[in-house]
């Protein structure tokens, strides 16, 4: 019964009509109740299969994200656009990859996937309704059970709903509304916005709040953008008249 309740919850979440970036923080944990795993991520793409945004429960540090884009993003084998194009053109929208010992020795695995404990990945291609718009990636560690037929069937059966719930919003002339994410993590910053003490999840949430689109292409600006974001927040809180700063 619990499994069925989780399926119903996912379908209801996907039918709420919320912006995809707002829905993802609630949807991915619900999905991981159906398909047990330590984390998951959503990647959105454009017509050229270039990554236009992501929401990940585990993020690479900014410097590692920048190296990923510079060294691996466009590679023929490990590059995201080419790998996604292959998955999108396959007959089955669901696929699994478990990295072999040889693959684990590659620069890509050691610099990217090992830091995310992504020894096994279950992929699902999202469509709107025919055009590929992104993918779900679900991660397990080296010693976790392999993604079996039950896991793949569960994701395959949910892709229709996930594609609706995680469909990117159409471009609008109005200013974008940043999603608000609330979790029980506390970060301590100095009066000038310099972080003094913070757990990894706090830093991840601040990055998602400070940067409208977290993508490899913008990785080289992440640290500066986050620093400016924290500085503005602190300046606003300490301003005499409480006025928002531009």
PDB file of C-alpha atoms in Angstrom:
ATOM      1  CA  UNK A   1       0.000   0.000   0.000  1.00  0.00           C
ATOM      2  CA  UNK A   2       2.867   2.384   0.766  1.00  0.00           C
ATOM      3  CA  UNK A   3       4.225   1.954  -2.760  1.00  0.00           C
ATOM      4  CA  UNK A   4       0.829   2.793  -4.251  1.00  0.00           C
ATOM      5  CA  UNK A   5       0.454   5.857  -2.013  1.00  0.00           C
ATOM      6  CA  UNK A   6       3.857   7.092  -3.203  1.00  0.00           C
ATOM      7  CA  UNK A   7       2.778   6.695  -6.830  1.00  0.00           C
ATOM      8  CA  UNK A   8      -0.417   8.645  -6.162  1.00  0.00           C
ATOM      9  CA  UNK A   9       1.558  11.393  -4.423  1.00  0.00           C
ATOM     10  CA  UNK A  10       3.905  11.779  -7.393  1.00  0.00           C
ATOM     11  CA  UNK A  11       0.998  11.980  -9.822  1.00  0.00           C
ATOM     12  CA  UNK A  12      -0.702  14.612  -7.667  1.00  0.00           C
ATOM     13  CA  UNK A  13       2.490  16.667  -7.346  1.00  0.00           C
ATOM     14  CA  UNK A  14       2.965  16.615 -11.102  1.00  0.00           C
ATOM     15  CA  UNK A  15      -0.586  17.859 -11.616  1.00  0.00           C
ATOM     16  CA  UNK A  16      -0.287  20.921  -9.377  1.00  0.00           C
ATOM     17  CA  UNK A  17       0.901  23.185 -12.178  1.00  0.00           C
ATOM     18  CA  UNK A  18       3.845  24.509 -10.169  1.00  0.00           C
ATOM     19  CA  UNK A  19       6.998  25.805 -11.894  1.00  0.00           C
ATOM     20  CA  UNK A  20       9.386  22.938 -12.483  1.00  0.00           C
ATOM     21  CA  UNK A  21      12.169  24.398 -10.311  1.00  0.00           C
ATOM     22  CA  UNK A  22       9.691  24.869  -7.451  1.00  0.00           C
ATOM     23  CA  UNK A  23       8.301  21.349  -7.783  1.00  0.00           C
ATOM     24  CA  UNK A  24      11.605  19.475  -8.053  1.00  0.00           C
ATOM     25  CA  UNK A  25      12.681  19.763  -4.372  1.00  0.00           C
ATOM     26  CA  UNK A  26       9.481  17.999  -3.290  1.00  0.00           C
ATOM     27  CA  UNK A  27       9.143  15.666  -6.254  1.00  0.00           C
ATOM     28  CA  UNK A  28      12.593  14.057  -6.211  1.00  0.00           C
ATOM     29  CA  UNK A  29      12.377  12.792  -2.591  1.00  0.00           C
ATOM     30  CA  UNK A  30       8.945  11.332  -3.370  1.00  0.00           C
ATOM     31  CA  UNK A  31      10.393   9.630  -6.453  1.00  0.00           C
ATOM     32  CA  UNK A  32      13.194   8.158  -4.339  1.00  0.00           C
ATOM     33  CA  UNK A  33      10.604   6.514  -2.093  1.00  0.00           C
ATOM     34  CA  UNK A  34       9.431   4.597  -5.150  1.00  0.00           C
ATOM     35  CA  UNK A  35      12.946   3.956  -6.493  1.00  0.00           C
ATOM     36  CA  UNK A  36      15.281   3.789  -3.472  1.00  0.00           C
ATOM     37  CA  UNK A  37      18.467   5.795  -4.036  1.00  0.00           C
ATOM     38  CA  UNK A  38      20.629   8.336  -2.257  1.00  0.00           C
ATOM     39  CA  UNK A  39      19.926  11.280  -4.579  1.00  0.00           C
ATOM     40  CA  UNK A  40      18.472  12.360  -7.899  1.00  0.00           C
ATOM     41  CA  UNK A  41      18.629  15.253 -10.342  1.00  0.00           C
ATOM     42  CA  UNK A  42      16.694  16.852 -13.191  1.00  0.00           C
ATOM     43  CA  UNK A  43      18.436  18.286 -16.255  1.00  0.00           C
ATOM     44  CA  UNK A  44      16.591  20.503 -18.747  1.00  0.00           C
ATOM     45  CA  UNK A  45      17.708  20.875 -22.373  1.00  0.00           C
ATOM     46  CA  UNK A  46      16.953  23.000 -25.421  1.00  0.00           C
ATOM     47  CA  UNK A  47      16.373  21.887 -29.017  1.00  0.00           C
ATOM     48  CA  UNK A  48      20.124  21.292 -29.503  1.00  0.00           C
ATOM     49  CA  UNK A  49      20.223  19.112 -26.358  1.00  0.00           C
ATOM     50  CA  UNK A  50      22.370  21.709 -24.604  1.00  0.00           C
ATOM     51  CA  UNK A  51      21.800  21.820 -20.853  1.00  0.00           C
ATOM     52  CA  UNK A  52      19.768  24.899 -19.940  1.00  0.00           C
ATOM     53  CA  UNK A  53      19.287  24.229 -16.243  1.00  0.00           C
ATOM     54  CA  UNK A  54      19.359  21.650 -13.492  1.00  0.00           C
ATOM     55  CA  UNK A  55      18.100  20.847 -10.040  1.00  0.00           C
ATOM     56  CA  UNK A  56      20.288  18.355  -8.168  1.00  0.00           C
ATOM     57  CA  UNK A  57      20.016  17.035  -4.637  1.00  0.00           C
ATOM     58  CA  UNK A  58      23.811  16.839  -4.686  1.00  0.00           C
ATOM     59  CA  UNK A  59      25.814  19.512  -6.499  1.00  0.00           C
ATOM     60  CA  UNK A  60      29.469  19.613  -7.431  1.00  0.00           C
ATOM     61  CA  UNK A  61      31.412  22.459  -5.814  1.00  0.00           C
ATOM     62  CA  UNK A  62      31.645  25.495  -8.129  1.00  0.00           C
ATOM     63  CA  UNK A  63      35.288  24.845  -9.054  1.00  0.00           C
ATOM     64  CA  UNK A  64      34.531  21.202  -9.913  1.00  0.00           C
ATOM     65  CA  UNK A  65      31.500  22.275 -11.965  1.00  0.00           C
ATOM     66  CA  UNK A  66      33.680  24.665 -13.922  1.00  0.00           C
ATOM     67  CA  UNK A  67      36.258  21.937 -14.626  1.00  0.00           C
ATOM     68  CA  UNK A  68      33.477  19.603 -15.736  1.00  0.00           C
ATOM     69  CA  UNK A  69      32.291  22.090 -18.331  1.00  0.00           C
ATOM     70  CA  UNK A  70      35.799  22.855 -19.571  1.00  0.00           C
ATOM     71  CA  UNK A  71      37.044  19.251 -19.757  1.00  0.00           C
ATOM     72  CA  UNK A  72      34.069  16.915 -20.150  1.00  0.00           C
ATOM     73  CA  UNK A  73      30.834  18.639 -21.181  1.00  0.00           C
ATOM     74  CA  UNK A  74      31.505  18.520 -24.938  1.00  0.00           C
ATOM     75  CA  UNK A  75      33.541  15.300 -25.063  1.00  0.00           C
ATOM     76  CA  UNK A  76      32.390  12.707 -27.659  1.00  0.00           C
ATOM     77  CA  UNK A  77      31.756  10.000 -25.048  1.00  0.00           C
ATOM     78  CA  UNK A  78      31.227  11.735 -21.708  1.00  0.00           C
ATOM     79  CA  UNK A  79      29.795  14.973 -23.107  1.00  0.00           C
ATOM     80  CA  UNK A  80      26.273  15.726 -21.958  1.00  0.00           C
ATOM     81  CA  UNK A  81      24.684  16.784 -25.297  1.00  0.00           C
ATOM     82  CA  UNK A  82      25.912  13.684 -27.146  1.00  0.00           C
ATOM     83  CA  UNK A  83      25.063  11.283 -24.334  1.00  0.00           C
ATOM     84  CA  UNK A  84      21.602  12.794 -23.940  1.00  0.00           C
ATOM     85  CA  UNK A  85      20.986  12.661 -27.708  1.00  0.00           C
ATOM     86  CA  UNK A  86      21.762   8.930 -27.662  1.00  0.00           C
ATOM     87  CA  UNK A  87      19.348   8.313 -24.805  1.00  0.00           C
ATOM     88  CA  UNK A  88      16.653  10.472 -26.428  1.00  0.00           C
ATOM     89  CA  UNK A  89      16.901   8.557 -29.717  1.00  0.00           C
ATOM     90  CA  UNK A  90      16.711   5.113 -28.100  1.00  0.00           C
ATOM     91  CA  UNK A  91      13.498   3.111 -28.335  1.00  0.00           C
ATOM     92  CA  UNK A  92      13.281   2.822 -24.546  1.00  0.00           C
ATOM     93  CA  UNK A  93      13.226   6.142 -22.620  1.00  0.00           C
ATOM     94  CA  UNK A  94      14.662   4.402 -19.533  1.00  0.00           C
ATOM     95  CA  UNK A  95      18.229   3.140 -19.293  1.00  0.00           C
ATOM     96  CA  UNK A  96      20.773   2.132 -16.665  1.00  0.00           C
ATOM     97  CA  UNK A  97      24.534   2.465 -16.474  1.00  0.00           C
ATOM     98  CA  UNK A  98      26.765   0.924 -13.814  1.00  0.00           C
ATOM     99  CA  UNK A  99      30.360   2.072 -14.060  1.00  0.00           C
ATOM    100  CA  UNK A 100      32.952  -0.654 -14.404  1.00  0.00           C
ATOM    101  CA  UNK A 101      36.292  -0.694 -12.599  1.00  0.00           C
ATOM    102  CA  UNK A 102      37.972   0.486 -15.802  1.00  0.00           C
ATOM    103  CA  UNK A 103      35.514   3.376 -16.205  1.00  0.00           C
ATOM    104  CA  UNK A 104      36.060   4.343 -12.584  1.00  0.00           C
ATOM    105  CA  UNK A 105      39.708   5.106 -13.421  1.00  0.00           C
ATOM    106  CA  UNK A 106      38.743   7.813 -15.940  1.00  0.00           C
ATOM    107  CA  UNK A 107      39.226  11.508 -15.214  1.00  0.00           C
ATOM    108  CA  UNK A 108      35.515  12.037 -15.763  1.00  0.00           C
ATOM    109  CA  UNK A 109      34.458   9.509 -13.146  1.00  0.00           C
ATOM    110  CA  UNK A 110      37.064  10.518 -10.575  1.00  0.00           C
ATOM    111  CA  UNK A 111      36.494  14.260 -11.025  1.00  0.00           C
ATOM    112  CA  UNK A 112      32.705  14.239 -11.340  1.00  0.00           C
ATOM    113  CA  UNK A 113      30.742  11.086 -10.608  1.00  0.00           C
ATOM    114  CA  UNK A 114      32.784   9.727  -7.696  1.00  0.00           C
ATOM    115  CA  UNK A 115      32.264  13.029  -5.861  1.00  0.00           C
ATOM    116  CA  UNK A 116      28.514  12.467  -6.194  1.00  0.00           C
ATOM    117  CA  UNK A 117      28.732   8.760  -5.248  1.00  0.00           C
ATOM    118  CA  UNK A 118      27.213   8.056  -8.671  1.00  0.00           C
ATOM    119  CA  UNK A 119      28.465   4.555  -9.386  1.00  0.00           C
ATOM    120  CA  UNK A 120      25.086   3.587 -10.841  1.00  0.00           C
ATOM    121  CA  UNK A 121      22.668   5.843 -12.705  1.00  0.00           C
ATOM    122  CA  UNK A 122      19.073   5.233 -13.776  1.00  0.00           C
ATOM    123  CA  UNK A 123      18.070   7.604 -16.587  1.00  0.00           C
ATOM    124  CA  UNK A 124      14.618   8.642 -17.789  1.00  0.00           C
ATOM    125  CA  UNK A 125      14.051  10.932 -20.787  1.00  0.00           C
ATOM    126  CA  UNK A 126      11.383  13.624 -20.345  1.00  0.00           C
ATOM    127  CA  UNK A 127       9.286  14.683 -23.385  1.00  0.00           C
ATOM    128  CA  UNK A 128       6.791  17.439 -24.158  1.00  0.00           C
ATOM    129  CA  UNK A 129       4.971  15.398 -25.476  1.00  0.00           C
ATOM    130  CA  UNK A 130       7.326  14.177 -28.240  1.00  0.00           C
ATOM    131  CA  UNK A 131      10.256  16.608 -28.147  1.00  0.00           C
ATOM    132  CA  UNK A 132      12.880  15.704 -25.514  1.00  0.00           C
ATOM    133  CA  UNK A 133      12.977  18.393 -22.832  1.00  0.00           C
ATOM    134  CA  UNK A 134      15.264  16.865 -20.239  1.00  0.00           C
ATOM    135  CA  UNK A 135      16.124  13.868 -18.147  1.00  0.00           C
ATOM    136  CA  UNK A 136      15.742  12.433 -14.672  1.00  0.00           C
ATOM    137  CA  UNK A 137      18.915  10.901 -13.231  1.00  0.00           C
ATOM    138  CA  UNK A 138      18.696   8.684 -10.144  1.00  0.00           C
ATOM    139  CA  UNK A 139      21.910   7.710  -8.360  1.00  0.00           C
ATOM    140  CA  UNK A 140      23.117   4.763  -6.294  1.00  0.00           C
ATOM    141  CA  UNK A 141      26.499   4.063  -4.750  1.00  0.00           C
ATOM    142  CA  UNK A 142      29.065   1.387  -5.469  1.00  0.00           C
ATOM    143  CA  UNK A 143      27.689  -1.131  -2.966  1.00  0.00           C
ATOM    144  CA  UNK A 144      23.998  -0.374  -3.392  1.00  0.00           C
ATOM    145  CA  UNK A 145      21.722  -2.906  -5.121  1.00  0.00           C
ATOM    146  CA  UNK A 146      21.697  -2.636  -8.898  1.00  0.00           C
ATOM    147  CA  UNK A 147      18.786  -0.902 -10.608  1.00  0.00           C
ATOM    148  CA  UNK A 148      16.601  -3.837 -11.548  1.00  0.00           C
ATOM    149  CA  UNK A 149      13.575  -4.369 -13.743  1.00  0.00           C
ATOM    150  CA  UNK A 150      11.211  -3.205 -11.005  1.00  0.00           C
ATOM    151  CA  UNK A 151      13.040   0.127 -10.717  1.00  0.00           C
ATOM    152  CA  UNK A 152      13.087   0.624 -14.469  1.00  0.00           C
ATOM    153  CA  UNK A 153       9.414  -0.288 -14.856  1.00  0.00           C
ATOM    154  CA  UNK A 154       8.478   2.124 -12.055  1.00  0.00           C
ATOM    155  CA  UNK A 155      10.305   5.028 -13.704  1.00  0.00           C
ATOM    156  CA  UNK A 156       8.950   4.124 -17.137  1.00  0.00           C
ATOM    157  CA  UNK A 157       5.398   4.174 -15.772  1.00  0.00           C
ATOM    158  CA  UNK A 158       5.911   7.602 -14.183  1.00  0.00           C
ATOM    159  CA  UNK A 159       7.648   9.402 -17.047  1.00  0.00           C
ATOM    160  CA  UNK A 160       4.361  10.658 -18.507  1.00  0.00           C
ATOM    161  CA  UNK A 161       3.541  12.427 -15.234  1.00  0.00           C
ATOM    162  CA  UNK A 162       7.104  13.575 -14.577  1.00  0.00           C
ATOM    163  CA  UNK A 163       7.272  15.110 -18.055  1.00  0.00           C
ATOM    164  CA  UNK A 164       4.185  17.190 -17.259  1.00  0.00           C
ATOM    165  CA  UNK A 165       5.292  18.256 -13.803  1.00  0.00           C
ATOM    166  CA  UNK A 166       8.862  19.079 -14.805  1.00  0.00           C
ATOM    167  CA  UNK A 167       8.059  20.765 -18.103  1.00  0.00           C
ATOM    168  CA  UNK A 168       9.974  24.063 -18.289  1.00  0.00           C
ATOM    169  CA  UNK A 169       7.845  27.180 -18.294  1.00  0.00           C
ATOM    170  CA  UNK A 170       7.341  29.044 -21.551  1.00  0.00           C
ATOM    171  CA  UNK A 171       9.402  32.236 -21.915  1.00  0.00           C
ATOM    172  CA  UNK A 172       7.680  35.245 -20.394  1.00  0.00           C
ATOM    173  CA  UNK A 173       8.228  38.973 -20.590  1.00  0.00           C
ATOM    174  CA  UNK A 174       7.647  39.172 -16.848  1.00  0.00           C
ATOM    175  CA  UNK A 175      10.526  38.961 -14.399  1.00  0.00           C
ATOM    176  CA  UNK A 176      11.099  35.353 -13.278  1.00  0.00           C
ATOM    177  CA  UNK A 177      10.003  34.372  -9.801  1.00  0.00           C
ATOM    178  CA  UNK A 178      12.761  32.581  -7.917  1.00  0.00           C
ATOM    179  CA  UNK A 179      11.660  29.374  -6.194  1.00  0.00           C
ATOM    180  CA  UNK A 180      11.798  29.456  -2.411  1.00  0.00           C
ATOM    181  CA  UNK A 181      13.281  26.347  -0.846  1.00  0.00           C
ATOM    182  CA  UNK A 182      13.036  25.809   2.922  1.00  0.00           C
ATOM    183  CA  UNK A 183      15.014  23.101   4.717  1.00  0.00           C
ATOM    184  CA  UNK A 184      16.356  22.683   8.240  1.00  0.00           C
ATOM    185  CA  UNK A 185      19.919  23.885   7.556  1.00  0.00           C
ATOM    186  CA  UNK A 186      21.607  26.893   9.080  1.00  0.00           C
ATOM    187  CA  UNK A 187      24.532  28.893   7.725  1.00  0.00           C
ATOM    188  CA  UNK A 188      26.442  31.569   9.600  1.00  0.00           C
ATOM    189  CA  UNK A 189      27.827  34.537   7.663  1.00  0.00           C
ATOM    190  CA  UNK A 190      29.764  37.650   8.610  1.00  0.00           C
ATOM    191  CA  UNK A 191      28.183  41.083   8.351  1.00  0.00           C
ATOM    192  CA  UNK A 192      29.764  41.520   4.890  1.00  0.00           C
ATOM    193  CA  UNK A 193      28.238  38.240   3.652  1.00  0.00           C
ATOM    194  CA  UNK A 194      31.347  36.051   3.991  1.00  0.00           C
ATOM    195  CA  UNK A 195      30.318  32.493   5.025  1.00  0.00           C
ATOM    196  CA  UNK A 196      31.810  31.520   8.392  1.00  0.00           C
ATOM    197  CA  UNK A 197      30.186  28.159   9.026  1.00  0.00           C
ATOM    198  CA  UNK A 198      27.705  26.216   6.922  1.00  0.00           C
ATOM    199  CA  UNK A 199      26.902  22.570   6.090  1.00  0.00           C
ATOM    200  CA  UNK A 200      27.053  21.437   2.437  1.00  0.00           C
ATOM    201  CA  UNK A 201      23.269  21.457   1.998  1.00  0.00           C
ATOM    202  CA  UNK A 202      23.084  25.100   3.092  1.00  0.00           C
ATOM    203  CA  UNK A 203      25.656  26.034   0.446  1.00  0.00           C
ATOM    204  CA  UNK A 204      23.705  24.078  -2.177  1.00  0.00           C
ATOM    205  CA  UNK A 205      20.471  25.888  -1.333  1.00  0.00           C
ATOM    206  CA  UNK A 206      22.164  29.302  -1.404  1.00  0.00           C
ATOM    207  CA  UNK A 207      23.565  28.522  -4.856  1.00  0.00           C
ATOM    208  CA  UNK A 208      20.116  27.554  -6.115  1.00  0.00           C
ATOM    209  CA  UNK A 209      18.630  30.759  -4.709  1.00  0.00           C
ATOM    210  CA  UNK A 210      21.400  33.043  -5.954  1.00  0.00           C
ATOM    211  CA  UNK A 211      21.647  31.650  -9.479  1.00  0.00           C
ATOM    212  CA  UNK A 212      18.518  31.523 -11.612  1.00  0.00           C
ATOM    213  CA  UNK A 213      19.932  28.778 -13.844  1.00  0.00           C
ATOM    214  CA  UNK A 214      22.591  26.424 -12.458  1.00  0.00           C
ATOM    215  CA  UNK A 215      24.399  25.206 -15.567  1.00  0.00           C
ATOM    216  CA  UNK A 216      27.968  24.205 -16.422  1.00  0.00           C
ATOM    217  CA  UNK A 217      28.161  27.140 -18.830  1.00  0.00           C
ATOM    218  CA  UNK A 218      27.766  29.604 -15.975  1.00  0.00           C
ATOM    219  CA  UNK A 219      29.954  27.729 -13.502  1.00  0.00           C
ATOM    220  CA  UNK A 220      32.869  30.171 -13.761  1.00  0.00           C
ATOM    221  CA  UNK A 221      30.604  32.965 -12.432  1.00  0.00           C
ATOM    222  CA  UNK A 222      29.022  30.994  -9.587  1.00  0.00           C
ATOM    223  CA  UNK A 223      31.330  31.984  -6.753  1.00  0.00           C
ATOM    224  CA  UNK A 224      31.159  35.682  -7.652  1.00  0.00           C
ATOM    225  CA  UNK A 225      27.361  35.570  -8.051  1.00  0.00           C
ATOM    226  CA  UNK A 226      26.824  33.787  -4.735  1.00  0.00           C
ATOM    227  CA  UNK A 227      29.185  36.173  -2.923  1.00  0.00           C
ATOM    228  CA  UNK A 228      27.315  39.183  -4.318  1.00  0.00           C
ATOM    229  CA  UNK A 229      23.982  37.600  -3.384  1.00  0.00           C
ATOM    230  CA  UNK A 230      25.031  37.098   0.246  1.00  0.00           C
ATOM    231  CA  UNK A 231      26.516  40.582   0.388  1.00  0.00           C
ATOM    232  CA  UNK A 232      23.231  42.108  -0.854  1.00  0.00           C
ATOM    233  CA  UNK A 233      21.208  40.106   1.675  1.00  0.00           C
ATOM    234  CA  UNK A 234      23.392  41.238   4.573  1.00  0.00           C
ATOM    235  CA  UNK A 235      23.397  44.847   3.377  1.00  0.00           C
ATOM    236  CA  UNK A 236      19.606  44.783   3.177  1.00  0.00           C
ATOM    237  CA  UNK A 237      19.281  43.351   6.678  1.00  0.00           C
ATOM    238  CA  UNK A 238      21.636  45.935   8.172  1.00  0.00           C
ATOM    239  CA  UNK A 239      20.342  48.946   6.235  1.00  0.00           C
ATOM    240  CA  UNK A 240      18.952  51.669   8.496  1.00  0.00           C
ATOM    241  CA  UNK A 241      15.767  52.148   6.501  1.00  0.00           C
ATOM    242  CA  UNK A 242      15.441  48.469   5.490  1.00  0.00           C
ATOM    243  CA  UNK A 243      15.316  49.436   1.810  1.00  0.00           C
ATOM    244  CA  UNK A 244      16.061  46.746  -0.731  1.00  0.00           C
ATOM    245  CA  UNK A 245      19.310  47.232  -2.583  1.00  0.00           C
ATOM    246  CA  UNK A 246      19.602  46.745  -6.342  1.00  0.00           C
TER     247      UNK A 246
END
